[in-house]
XYZ file of C-alpha atoms in Angstrom:
704
model
C 15.943 69.226 22.934
C 16.994 72.340 21.089
C 17.127 75.308 23.486
C 15.289 77.589 21.038
C 12.138 75.453 21.324
C 11.666 76.460 24.907
C 9.140 79.176 25.188
C 9.256 81.826 27.935
C 8.426 85.534 28.305
C 10.756 88.364 29.550
C 9.811 91.582 31.143
C 10.433 94.778 29.341
C 12.373 95.965 32.513
C 15.071 93.451 31.998
C 18.579 94.916 31.473
C 19.956 91.636 30.097
C 18.090 88.797 28.281
C 17.512 85.601 30.259
C 19.502 83.554 27.794
C 22.475 85.923 28.530
C 22.293 85.449 32.348
C 24.882 83.234 34.178
C 24.677 82.138 37.792
C 28.150 80.949 38.567
C 30.019 80.024 41.669
C 33.743 80.128 42.337
C 34.860 77.115 44.409
C 38.179 75.412 45.268
C 40.480 74.179 48.073
C 41.635 76.900 50.388
C 44.365 79.096 49.058
C 43.847 78.011 45.402
C 43.089 81.618 44.446
C 39.290 81.857 44.344
C 38.942 85.224 45.815
C 41.911 86.647 43.894
C 40.218 85.435 40.688
C 36.887 86.994 41.747
C 38.549 90.278 42.474
C 40.090 90.357 39.005
C 36.655 89.497 37.510
C 35.134 92.454 39.288
C 37.911 94.800 38.032
C 37.871 93.659 34.377
C 33.966 93.824 34.285
C 34.045 97.301 35.660
C 32.380 96.529 38.911
C 35.246 97.900 41.067
C 37.743 100.599 40.155
C 40.674 98.997 41.971
C 41.809 95.371 42.632
C 41.610 94.303 46.197
C 44.274 91.853 47.449
C 43.509 89.025 49.872
C 47.079 89.162 51.418
C 46.593 92.898 52.137
C 43.060 92.335 53.634
C 41.433 94.614 50.964
C 39.515 92.135 48.905
C 35.935 93.211 48.043
C 34.521 89.735 48.377
C 36.284 89.101 51.716
C 34.459 91.833 53.555
C 34.163 90.412 57.079
C 36.911 91.537 59.481
C 37.733 87.833 60.362
C 38.157 87.185 56.590
C 40.526 90.081 56.132
C 42.540 89.120 59.185
C 43.023 85.540 58.372
C 43.152 85.811 54.501
C 40.528 83.210 54.051
C 36.837 83.316 52.943
C 34.373 82.311 55.647
C 30.928 83.466 54.184
C 29.944 83.088 50.538
C 29.704 86.583 48.981
C 27.251 87.364 46.144
C 27.874 89.979 43.401
C 26.746 90.884 39.963
C 28.900 91.965 36.988
C 28.505 92.279 33.106
C 30.710 91.051 30.500
C 30.121 91.205 26.655
C 26.263 91.589 26.835
C 26.032 88.939 29.566
C 24.989 89.308 33.272
C 27.097 87.138 35.606
C 25.827 86.587 39.165
C 28.943 85.257 41.033
C 29.136 83.656 44.410
C 32.648 83.407 45.866
C 32.544 80.394 48.208
C 34.832 79.423 51.081
C 37.501 76.758 50.726
C 37.918 75.728 54.402
C 36.017 72.578 55.284
C 34.597 74.136 58.597
C 32.434 76.287 56.284
C 31.260 73.574 53.926
C 27.548 74.575 54.380
C 28.323 77.874 52.590
C 29.473 75.876 49.565
C 26.507 73.618 49.849
C 23.814 76.189 49.837
C 25.572 78.250 47.145
C 25.804 75.280 44.760
C 22.150 74.547 45.318
C 21.149 77.775 43.574
C 23.721 78.063 41.058
C 23.544 76.907 37.451
C 27.264 76.396 36.964
C 30.663 76.542 38.774
C 34.288 77.444 38.094
C 36.485 75.034 40.061
C 39.862 76.740 40.674
C 42.899 74.515 40.997
C 46.420 75.579 42.079
C 48.878 74.780 39.265
C 51.381 73.548 41.931
C 49.029 71.920 44.437
C 46.826 70.284 41.731
C 43.679 68.509 43.107
C 43.830 69.029 46.896
C 41.549 67.415 49.546
C 38.919 70.195 49.804
C 38.859 70.416 45.892
C 37.468 66.838 46.031
C 34.938 67.786 48.640
C 33.474 70.687 46.751
C 33.528 68.634 43.547
C 31.432 65.965 45.187
C 28.968 68.688 46.417
C 28.708 70.060 42.849
C 28.036 66.657 41.468
C 25.357 66.036 43.996
C 23.431 68.969 42.633
C 24.454 68.108 38.934
C 26.176 71.482 38.519
C 28.167 71.888 35.326
C 31.849 72.802 35.914
C 34.668 74.595 34.146
C 38.168 73.974 35.561
C 40.509 76.886 35.937
C 44.239 76.127 36.583
C 45.417 79.330 38.495
C 48.822 80.254 39.671
C 50.582 79.284 36.323
C 53.348 81.888 37.308
C 54.310 79.846 40.464
C 57.496 77.726 40.636
C 56.492 74.072 40.082
C 53.371 75.005 37.963
C 52.212 72.020 35.976
C 49.073 72.467 33.669
C 49.088 68.950 32.287
C 49.624 67.540 35.756
C 46.515 69.204 36.966
C 44.571 67.887 34.069
C 45.693 64.424 34.685
C 44.933 64.885 38.368
C 41.379 65.913 37.668
C 40.912 62.815 35.472
C 42.515 60.399 37.982
C 41.169 61.785 41.358
C 37.857 63.261 40.333
C 36.964 60.819 37.537
C 36.036 63.716 35.198
C 36.615 63.992 31.422
C 38.853 66.989 31.617
C 39.313 68.670 28.239
C 41.925 71.552 27.819
C 40.712 74.357 25.737
C 44.111 75.879 25.813
C 47.868 75.134 25.705
C 49.882 77.329 27.994
C 52.814 79.111 26.573
C 55.596 78.586 29.048
C 55.067 78.114 32.838
C 56.470 79.463 36.127
C 58.157 82.764 35.677
C 58.078 82.202 31.812
C 54.181 81.980 31.623
C 53.701 84.311 28.725
C 50.168 83.407 27.313
C 47.962 80.638 26.022
C 47.030 79.080 22.759
C 43.423 78.926 21.925
C 43.093 75.425 20.428
C 39.671 76.189 18.860
C 40.878 79.355 17.083
C 44.365 77.961 16.583
C 45.809 81.301 17.741
C 48.453 82.317 20.338
C 47.319 84.930 22.888
C 50.216 86.732 24.663
C 49.889 88.798 27.847
C 52.094 91.768 27.760
C 53.030 92.835 31.247
C 51.309 91.838 34.470
C 49.845 95.245 35.332
C 46.116 95.821 35.661
C 44.247 95.048 32.453
C 47.344 93.509 30.958
C 47.052 93.849 27.133
C 46.489 90.853 25.006
C 48.313 90.323 21.769
C 47.084 87.700 19.188
C 49.617 85.968 16.921
C 50.060 82.658 14.921
C 50.857 79.526 16.954
C 54.618 79.098 17.439
C 55.923 76.152 15.286
C 57.237 74.192 18.391
C 53.683 74.152 19.917
C 51.702 73.210 16.880
C 51.921 69.389 17.386
C 50.679 69.762 21.006
C 47.858 72.040 19.829
C 46.804 69.581 17.108
C 46.774 66.743 19.572
C 44.579 68.737 22.051
C 42.216 69.780 19.348
C 41.745 66.190 18.144
C 41.016 65.074 21.739
C 38.528 67.991 22.174
C 36.835 66.932 18.972
C 36.672 63.302 20.050
C 35.014 64.211 23.417
C 32.424 66.605 21.924
C 31.642 64.155 19.116
C 30.567 61.509 21.778
C 27.648 63.766 22.887
C 26.845 65.832 19.765
C 25.589 64.203 16.517
C 26.460 66.991 14.163
C 29.999 67.072 15.463
C 30.149 63.386 15.310
C 29.212 63.250 11.571
C 31.954 65.732 10.823
C 34.427 63.919 13.012
C 33.786 60.602 11.316
C 34.200 62.217 7.929
C 37.661 63.277 9.134
C 36.801 66.981 8.705
C 36.935 70.061 11.018
C 33.617 71.501 12.270
C 33.000 75.226 12.044
C 34.248 76.926 15.377
C 30.722 78.254 16.299
C 29.324 74.619 15.926
C 32.133 73.189 18.067
C 31.518 75.799 20.760
C 27.836 74.942 20.696
C 28.819 71.267 20.979
C 31.171 72.103 23.909
C 28.437 74.011 25.705
C 25.923 71.164 25.333
C 28.455 68.698 26.698
C 29.237 70.948 29.642
C 25.493 71.495 30.555
C 24.996 67.731 30.431
C 28.056 67.310 32.719
C 29.805 65.037 30.158
C 32.914 67.075 29.978
C 34.957 69.573 32.065
C 36.683 72.237 29.861
C 39.922 73.383 31.329
C 41.468 76.925 31.004
C 44.430 78.449 32.781
C 45.438 81.782 34.103
C 47.511 83.619 36.654
C 44.943 85.826 38.526
C 47.403 87.438 40.744
C 49.548 88.589 37.754
C 46.348 89.639 35.893
C 47.000 87.216 33.033
C 44.126 85.215 31.373
C 41.209 86.349 33.492
C 39.413 87.805 30.464
C 39.668 84.297 28.843
C 38.117 82.761 31.991
C 35.184 85.285 31.656
C 34.736 84.310 27.976
C 34.567 80.554 28.997
C 31.988 81.395 31.569
C 29.728 83.206 29.097
C 30.361 80.707 26.140
C 29.955 77.470 28.032
C 28.132 77.919 31.374
C 24.271 77.362 31.273
C 21.693 80.025 31.482
C 18.607 79.689 33.600
C 16.776 78.656 30.246
C 18.981 75.583 29.974
C 18.117 74.356 33.420
C 14.550 74.125 32.103
C 12.603 71.822 34.513
C 12.790 73.076 38.172
C 11.287 70.197 40.098
C 9.398 70.609 43.357
C 6.506 69.163 45.344
C 2.894 70.304 45.546
C 2.406 70.937 49.399
C -1.245 69.991 49.192
C -1.033 66.691 47.159
C 2.672 65.888 47.774
C 2.992 65.154 44.106
C 5.979 66.044 42.050
C 5.412 69.181 39.923
C 7.745 71.511 38.033
C 8.236 75.186 36.998
C 10.314 76.709 34.380
C 11.901 80.145 34.031
C 10.075 83.162 32.617
C 9.075 86.484 34.070
C 5.382 85.928 33.678
C 5.308 82.348 35.272
C 3.966 81.934 38.779
C 6.500 83.261 41.246
C 8.800 80.636 42.923
C 12.114 81.270 44.725
C 14.387 79.439 47.139
C 15.917 81.203 50.163
C 19.447 79.851 50.371
C 21.129 82.105 53.001
C 20.177 84.239 55.942
C 22.466 87.127 56.997
C 22.057 89.692 59.837
C 23.142 93.141 58.600
C 23.791 95.741 61.232
C 22.119 98.407 59.051
C 19.046 96.805 57.623
C 18.463 93.787 59.866
C 17.728 90.233 58.628
C 18.652 89.714 54.969
C 17.214 86.715 53.163
C 19.177 85.825 49.997
C 17.106 84.123 47.315
C 17.195 82.815 43.889
C 14.169 83.448 41.594
C 13.411 80.312 39.606
C 10.221 81.487 38.012
C 8.210 84.663 37.905
C 9.170 88.013 39.214
C 9.760 89.309 42.739
C 8.329 92.791 43.351
C 9.049 95.206 46.119
C 6.196 95.116 48.633
C 4.571 92.056 47.205
C 3.087 89.395 49.295
C 4.622 85.789 49.060
C 3.651 82.485 50.590
C 5.870 80.174 52.624
C 4.565 76.544 52.300
C 6.642 75.285 55.231
C 5.151 77.610 57.766
C 1.828 78.055 55.755
C 2.237 81.746 56.338
C 2.089 84.819 54.126
C 5.135 87.095 54.178
C 5.804 90.483 52.618
C 8.833 91.360 50.564
C 10.096 94.677 51.934
C 13.042 96.273 50.218
C 14.680 94.245 47.374
C 18.551 94.551 47.264
C 21.050 93.547 44.498
C 24.031 92.624 46.590
C 27.589 93.453 45.706
C 29.508 91.656 48.512
C 28.365 93.721 51.614
C 27.185 96.788 49.655
C 23.784 96.832 48.034
C 21.677 98.491 45.370
C 17.897 99.016 45.700
C 15.730 97.306 43.132
C 12.012 97.418 42.453
C 11.884 94.104 40.772
C 14.047 90.892 40.745
C 13.474 88.900 37.516
C 13.441 85.115 36.843
C 16.917 83.577 37.056
C 18.367 86.455 39.273
C 19.754 86.223 42.687
C 19.108 88.925 45.307
C 18.382 89.732 48.894
C 15.088 90.789 50.645
C 14.431 92.753 53.814
C 11.197 91.974 55.715
C 10.885 88.222 55.575
C 10.431 87.324 59.222
C 9.897 83.492 59.550
C 12.071 82.112 56.719
C 15.032 79.856 57.216
C 17.735 78.507 54.893
C 16.078 76.189 52.437
C 12.634 77.710 52.515
C 10.549 78.118 49.302
C 8.732 81.413 48.916
C 6.081 81.281 46.179
C 2.807 82.560 44.757
C -0.021 81.466 47.132
C -2.243 80.565 44.255
C 0.462 78.370 42.705
C 2.221 76.618 45.630
C 5.339 74.627 45.288
C 8.106 73.335 47.546
C 11.411 73.357 45.792
C 14.015 70.804 46.715
C 15.877 71.932 49.797
C 19.413 71.431 51.077
C 20.942 68.787 53.409
C 23.640 69.875 55.817
C 25.975 67.740 57.914
C 25.494 67.391 61.656
C 27.828 69.397 63.883
C 30.679 67.360 65.373
C 32.233 69.760 67.965
C 30.654 71.713 70.794
C 31.622 73.948 73.730
C 29.840 75.803 76.581
C 29.356 79.583 76.327
C 28.322 81.935 79.126
C 27.902 85.687 79.341
C 30.574 87.445 81.433
C 27.763 89.339 83.399
C 24.126 88.372 83.992
C 23.053 91.671 82.406
C 24.425 90.339 79.066
C 22.508 87.069 79.198
C 19.636 88.262 76.953
C 21.970 89.820 74.484
C 23.933 86.562 74.259
C 20.803 84.421 73.599
C 19.630 86.974 70.951
C 23.052 86.923 69.198
C 23.299 83.190 69.229
C 19.718 82.948 67.817
C 20.672 85.264 64.994
C 23.960 83.264 64.190
C 21.832 79.967 64.217
C 19.429 81.521 61.744
C 22.395 82.348 59.477
C 24.237 79.127 59.681
C 22.458 75.672 59.430
C 25.510 73.865 60.628
C 25.643 75.830 63.897
C 23.370 74.712 66.782
C 22.440 76.182 70.196
C 20.948 74.158 72.988
C 20.705 74.274 76.841
C 22.100 71.356 78.790
C 19.172 70.162 80.862
C 21.380 68.971 83.780
C 23.823 71.791 84.038
C 21.810 74.650 82.593
C 24.819 75.596 80.469
C 24.362 76.995 76.880
C 26.079 74.552 74.446
C 27.048 75.796 70.993
C 27.976 73.180 68.260
C 29.662 73.552 64.879
C 31.806 71.830 62.198
C 35.257 72.401 63.663
C 37.552 74.413 66.032
C 37.810 77.427 63.485
C 34.126 77.495 63.040
C 33.476 77.885 66.677
C 36.451 80.297 66.997
C 34.842 82.532 64.345
C 31.517 82.328 66.122
C 33.026 83.490 69.410
C 34.871 86.241 67.648
C 31.690 87.439 65.915
C 29.741 87.554 69.245
C 32.350 90.035 70.529
C 32.751 92.142 67.423
C 29.363 92.280 65.665
C 27.090 91.706 68.593
C 29.197 93.391 71.295
C 28.633 90.473 73.738
C 31.475 89.599 76.095
C 31.213 85.814 76.573
C 33.330 83.209 78.154
C 33.858 79.968 76.187
C 34.728 76.602 77.612
C 37.048 73.997 75.892
C 35.688 72.368 72.777
C 33.883 69.087 73.364
C 33.154 66.227 70.970
C 29.569 65.665 70.102
C 28.861 61.926 70.714
C 26.058 59.746 69.511
C 24.466 56.529 70.775
C 23.627 53.481 68.619
C 21.541 50.337 69.220
C 23.542 47.118 69.040
C 20.697 44.670 68.144
C 16.970 44.335 67.583
C 14.717 44.259 70.557
C 10.980 44.155 71.503
C 9.388 46.027 74.353
C 5.887 45.628 75.890
C 5.361 48.608 78.177
C 2.441 49.888 80.233
C 2.222 53.290 81.846
C -0.456 53.159 84.482
C -1.075 55.737 87.222
C -4.020 55.802 89.688
C -4.432 58.917 91.924
C -7.933 59.030 93.043
C -9.898 60.595 90.187
C -9.098 59.944 86.566
C -5.941 57.888 86.022
C -3.370 57.584 83.319
C -3.197 54.529 81.030
C -0.966 53.870 77.983
C 0.117 50.486 76.650
C 2.523 50.208 73.725
C 4.390 47.185 72.115
C 7.214 48.237 69.887
C 9.930 46.575 67.890
C 13.337 48.359 67.628
C 15.757 47.603 64.756
C 19.214 49.191 64.310
C 19.823 50.580 60.809
C 22.813 51.437 58.698
C 24.692 54.650 59.273
C 22.956 57.677 57.627
C 19.455 55.990 57.737
C 18.146 58.449 60.341
C 15.149 57.805 62.556
C 12.052 56.066 61.040
C 8.872 55.161 62.905
C 6.169 52.952 61.438
C 2.556 52.398 62.648
C 1.714 48.766 62.229
C -1.260 48.627 64.656
C -4.295 46.944 63.248
C -7.850 46.502 64.621
C -7.899 49.826 66.423
C -6.116 48.584 69.568
C -4.553 51.966 69.801
C -6.758 54.818 68.463
C -5.089 56.860 65.684
C -5.047 60.057 67.766
C -2.604 58.368 70.166
C -0.087 57.289 67.517
C 1.470 60.759 67.192
C 2.110 61.124 70.882
C 3.835 57.733 70.867
C 6.139 58.854 68.056
C 6.804 62.072 70.015
C 7.693 60.096 73.032
C 10.092 57.870 71.085
C 11.844 60.768 69.233
C 12.217 62.841 72.485
C 13.656 59.845 74.371
C 16.112 59.295 71.442
C 17.165 62.895 71.456
C 18.271 62.802 75.110
C 19.954 59.405 74.848
C 20.025 56.399 77.114
C 23.345 56.018 78.713
C 25.464 59.109 77.860
C 22.836 61.919 77.190
C 23.868 61.907 73.520
C 21.186 61.454 70.721
C 20.389 57.918 69.594
C 20.698 57.616 65.786
C 19.958 55.331 62.823
C 17.077 53.088 63.917
C 13.626 51.987 62.944
C 10.634 51.530 65.349
C 7.617 49.506 64.456
C 4.638 50.242 66.748
C 3.126 46.749 66.741
C 0.254 46.735 69.229
C -0.982 47.951 72.494
C -4.183 48.751 74.313
C -6.061 51.852 75.656
C -8.568 52.643 78.413
C -11.703 54.466 77.258
C -11.461 56.857 80.386
C -7.794 56.961 81.584
C -6.000 56.955 78.329
C -4.731 60.362 77.082
C -2.052 61.713 74.644
C 0.313 62.405 77.550
C -0.084 58.793 78.846
C 0.861 57.317 75.424
C 3.723 59.876 74.971
C 5.260 58.567 78.314
C 4.488 54.967 77.364
C 6.301 55.430 74.125
C 9.314 56.956 75.670
C 9.520 54.133 78.301
C 9.068 51.488 75.704
C 11.931 52.935 73.577
C 14.325 53.060 76.538
C 13.422 49.622 77.522
C 13.956 48.252 74.047
C 17.387 50.009 73.957
C 18.360 48.379 77.294
C 17.486 44.992 75.790
C 19.137 45.545 72.493
C 22.255 47.091 73.983
C 23.618 50.635 73.505
C 27.040 51.828 72.232
C 28.468 55.302 72.230
C 29.618 56.484 68.768
C 32.270 59.209 68.248
C 32.763 61.380 65.105
C 35.640 60.101 62.940
C 37.446 62.703 60.803
C 38.990 62.148 57.339
C 42.390 63.722 57.609
C 44.405 64.666 54.447
C 48.116 65.440 55.181
C 50.709 66.664 52.697
C 54.158 66.171 54.171
C 57.879 66.315 53.026
C 59.002 62.756 52.550
C 61.492 62.981 55.465
C 58.582 63.697 57.921
C 56.235 61.057 56.678
C 57.196 58.381 59.348
C 56.829 60.783 62.250
C 53.366 61.986 61.069
C 52.075 58.395 60.431
C 53.332 57.506 64.022
C 51.654 60.485 65.396
C 48.237 59.806 63.660
C 48.468 56.123 64.923
C 49.076 57.310 68.439
C 45.813 59.339 68.167
C 43.798 56.106 67.500
C 43.964 56.826 63.751
C 44.062 54.392 60.749
C 46.082 55.129 57.637
C 43.728 54.759 54.583
C 46.230 55.652 51.879
C 49.800 56.866 51.320
C 50.528 58.477 48.007
C 54.189 59.246 47.264
C 53.976 59.189 43.447
C 53.712 62.984 43.094
C 57.424 63.127 42.408
C 57.883 66.437 44.158
C 59.443 65.064 47.396
C 56.069 65.383 49.185
C 53.888 62.518 50.355
C 50.057 62.660 50.699
C 48.627 60.667 53.623
C 44.914 59.977 54.021
C 43.856 58.745 57.486
C 40.740 58.306 59.710
C 41.084 59.449 63.190
C 38.713 60.351 66.156
C 37.932 64.019 66.457
C 38.450 63.753 70.274
C 42.188 62.978 69.605
C 42.635 65.832 67.108
C 42.237 68.927 69.157
C 45.367 71.045 68.790
C 46.526 68.854 65.890
C 47.570 72.031 64.004
C 50.325 72.688 66.651
C 51.377 69.100 66.608
C 51.742 68.731 62.845
C 53.725 72.025 62.691
C 56.193 70.969 65.381
C 56.710 67.459 63.851
C 57.415 68.944 60.335
C 59.030 72.205 61.243
C 56.030 73.997 59.661
C 56.379 72.405 56.231
C 53.431 69.907 56.403
C 49.816 70.959 55.853
C 46.608 69.250 56.504
C 42.755 69.507 56.206
C 40.092 67.479 57.801
C 36.413 66.884 57.335
C 33.755 64.714 59.217
C 33.743 61.228 57.653
C 31.596 59.013 59.795
C 30.605 57.816 63.321
C 32.131 54.751 64.868
C 32.068 52.935 68.113
C 34.332 54.307 70.882
C 36.619 51.766 72.695
C 34.906 50.279 75.804
C 37.265 51.807 78.378
C 36.510 55.330 76.745
C 32.786 54.559 76.652
C 32.808 53.827 80.395
C 34.471 57.124 80.990
C 31.897 59.107 78.808
C 28.999 57.363 80.661
C 30.440 58.125 84.131
C 30.992 61.739 83.155
C 27.416 62.150 81.987
C 25.985 60.935 85.374
């Protein structure tokens, strides 16, 4: 459909037309240069008067103390800038796998993403992870090959790696002029012009000249490949291509944009952000080829009353609908709720409706965020990203909308925490402060959980990795001024049913007056990993009244949450409530809840229970001479080698392995000592698997 046919209205108060708005995320593997690129974008668009450096701890987008100290991005920072009549809302996302939820929720509300690749490291493990996340939300991507000035930079190698490892149709829009210390500029293959960067100081000037003769053949090949890829998805370009003619440059750019929006191609540009070379061209690519909110026309959701699928589309006079994608506790203004407006307009002081809680909320102050600084706004228009003060009972993934036009937008799914540790206040007087701080952190981060161990009374916090929990402990001390003692990290185990089983259970109590009676027959079936918990009511004939079915389900889910043999949650099963009976006087909701819990535990005992442990996918890059030692080390940690890739030709080998999290504590120290600090690794949760019987016995004994 031609974009011009889409009808929508814009408010007179808009600074930039909706069609010229871009919501873009910067994503990549850790240390590929995302934040450095973001800092240059802020400088060149006039949003900051000086360039902040990650290595100096002065980056605008890395505003947390922990980010500045470690030189990594922990929380996704949102900002707004303007480039050539376009408004660009940018979110700089973390590259470390422990903070994958930050990437997930950012991608959910973005219309496009710039994937940054290191010209030397090519496609690295976390690059693959964020790429999969973007594909899950069908987010169009532009690839940016950064660090072209580094020794070993290989633009064509990165393009091939994107095609091979990510399965994407990577289409270069540029041919770099030189590489490493000789990186001097790029050739725009659409305009057939060479762009030279004179000097590497701030705002390095660009000089446009004819293409050097020695590059013309490469440029022609790249142009023909671009034409071929665009012709496959654009009929106008196809006709011109088949006639062996060249399309008009504007028509070709229109075709590229359509192919990007449909996720058929991934344009590739290059730069050296640190040396201030090529950043303006990256900005041009973002405005030329990334979709506007108009292009993402149908915003699908569910009607909370009928549960039928409905949709909205952008426009300032449409019914208001927005998605809250991030909660942040600000020491000055309190709870900040970041939201993306999909349709309608958010107004300061206006009432909104939360379909999840079925409660009305009021938008207090509206803030346009620039990293951790803010600008007050009276209105936030359709397609924009902002933050609100005053929303009390909203969490990540909630929809806020007009009460008269209710909709629940598609939410986000986050991985389960895999690592936990105990935390206690140093003094009893700080106990309330600790619980309040942990509650605030849990509100912010959907992959961070807090619970109380029923047997020991300890407070247990759980997260995605050692660094994740280390940052949480650090924030408790610095932001919330809570002195807390933390225990050693522990693995979060699960339980699984070995086989199907049937249970016929009665709960009967007689104590003088009215007794208790509940009778349930269930069938328990194990399911594949990732299935979750499902409970189906198959009772016929009214043998169990409908009002007692929900208590039975509650009894089953509560029993599953506390486990059967190790105190760990039981996962991935289906329960069919087959039959039962009731007593007209003695039956109650409590009796059937207890009967459901007892029936579930009895069925688990019959079917057999296994303890599952989290298995991590470990990606290791090591010098060839250390490969044998590292493979032996992973094997000694009960790991399995999945793949060994030594074809990179740079005397480094890439090893992919699966290993239990329980064996990987302190792995950073181990890999450093085995490789003299030259090897690097990253790991992410992969799946749950049965623990060996000897270890299961020890876990069960420890839980008693």
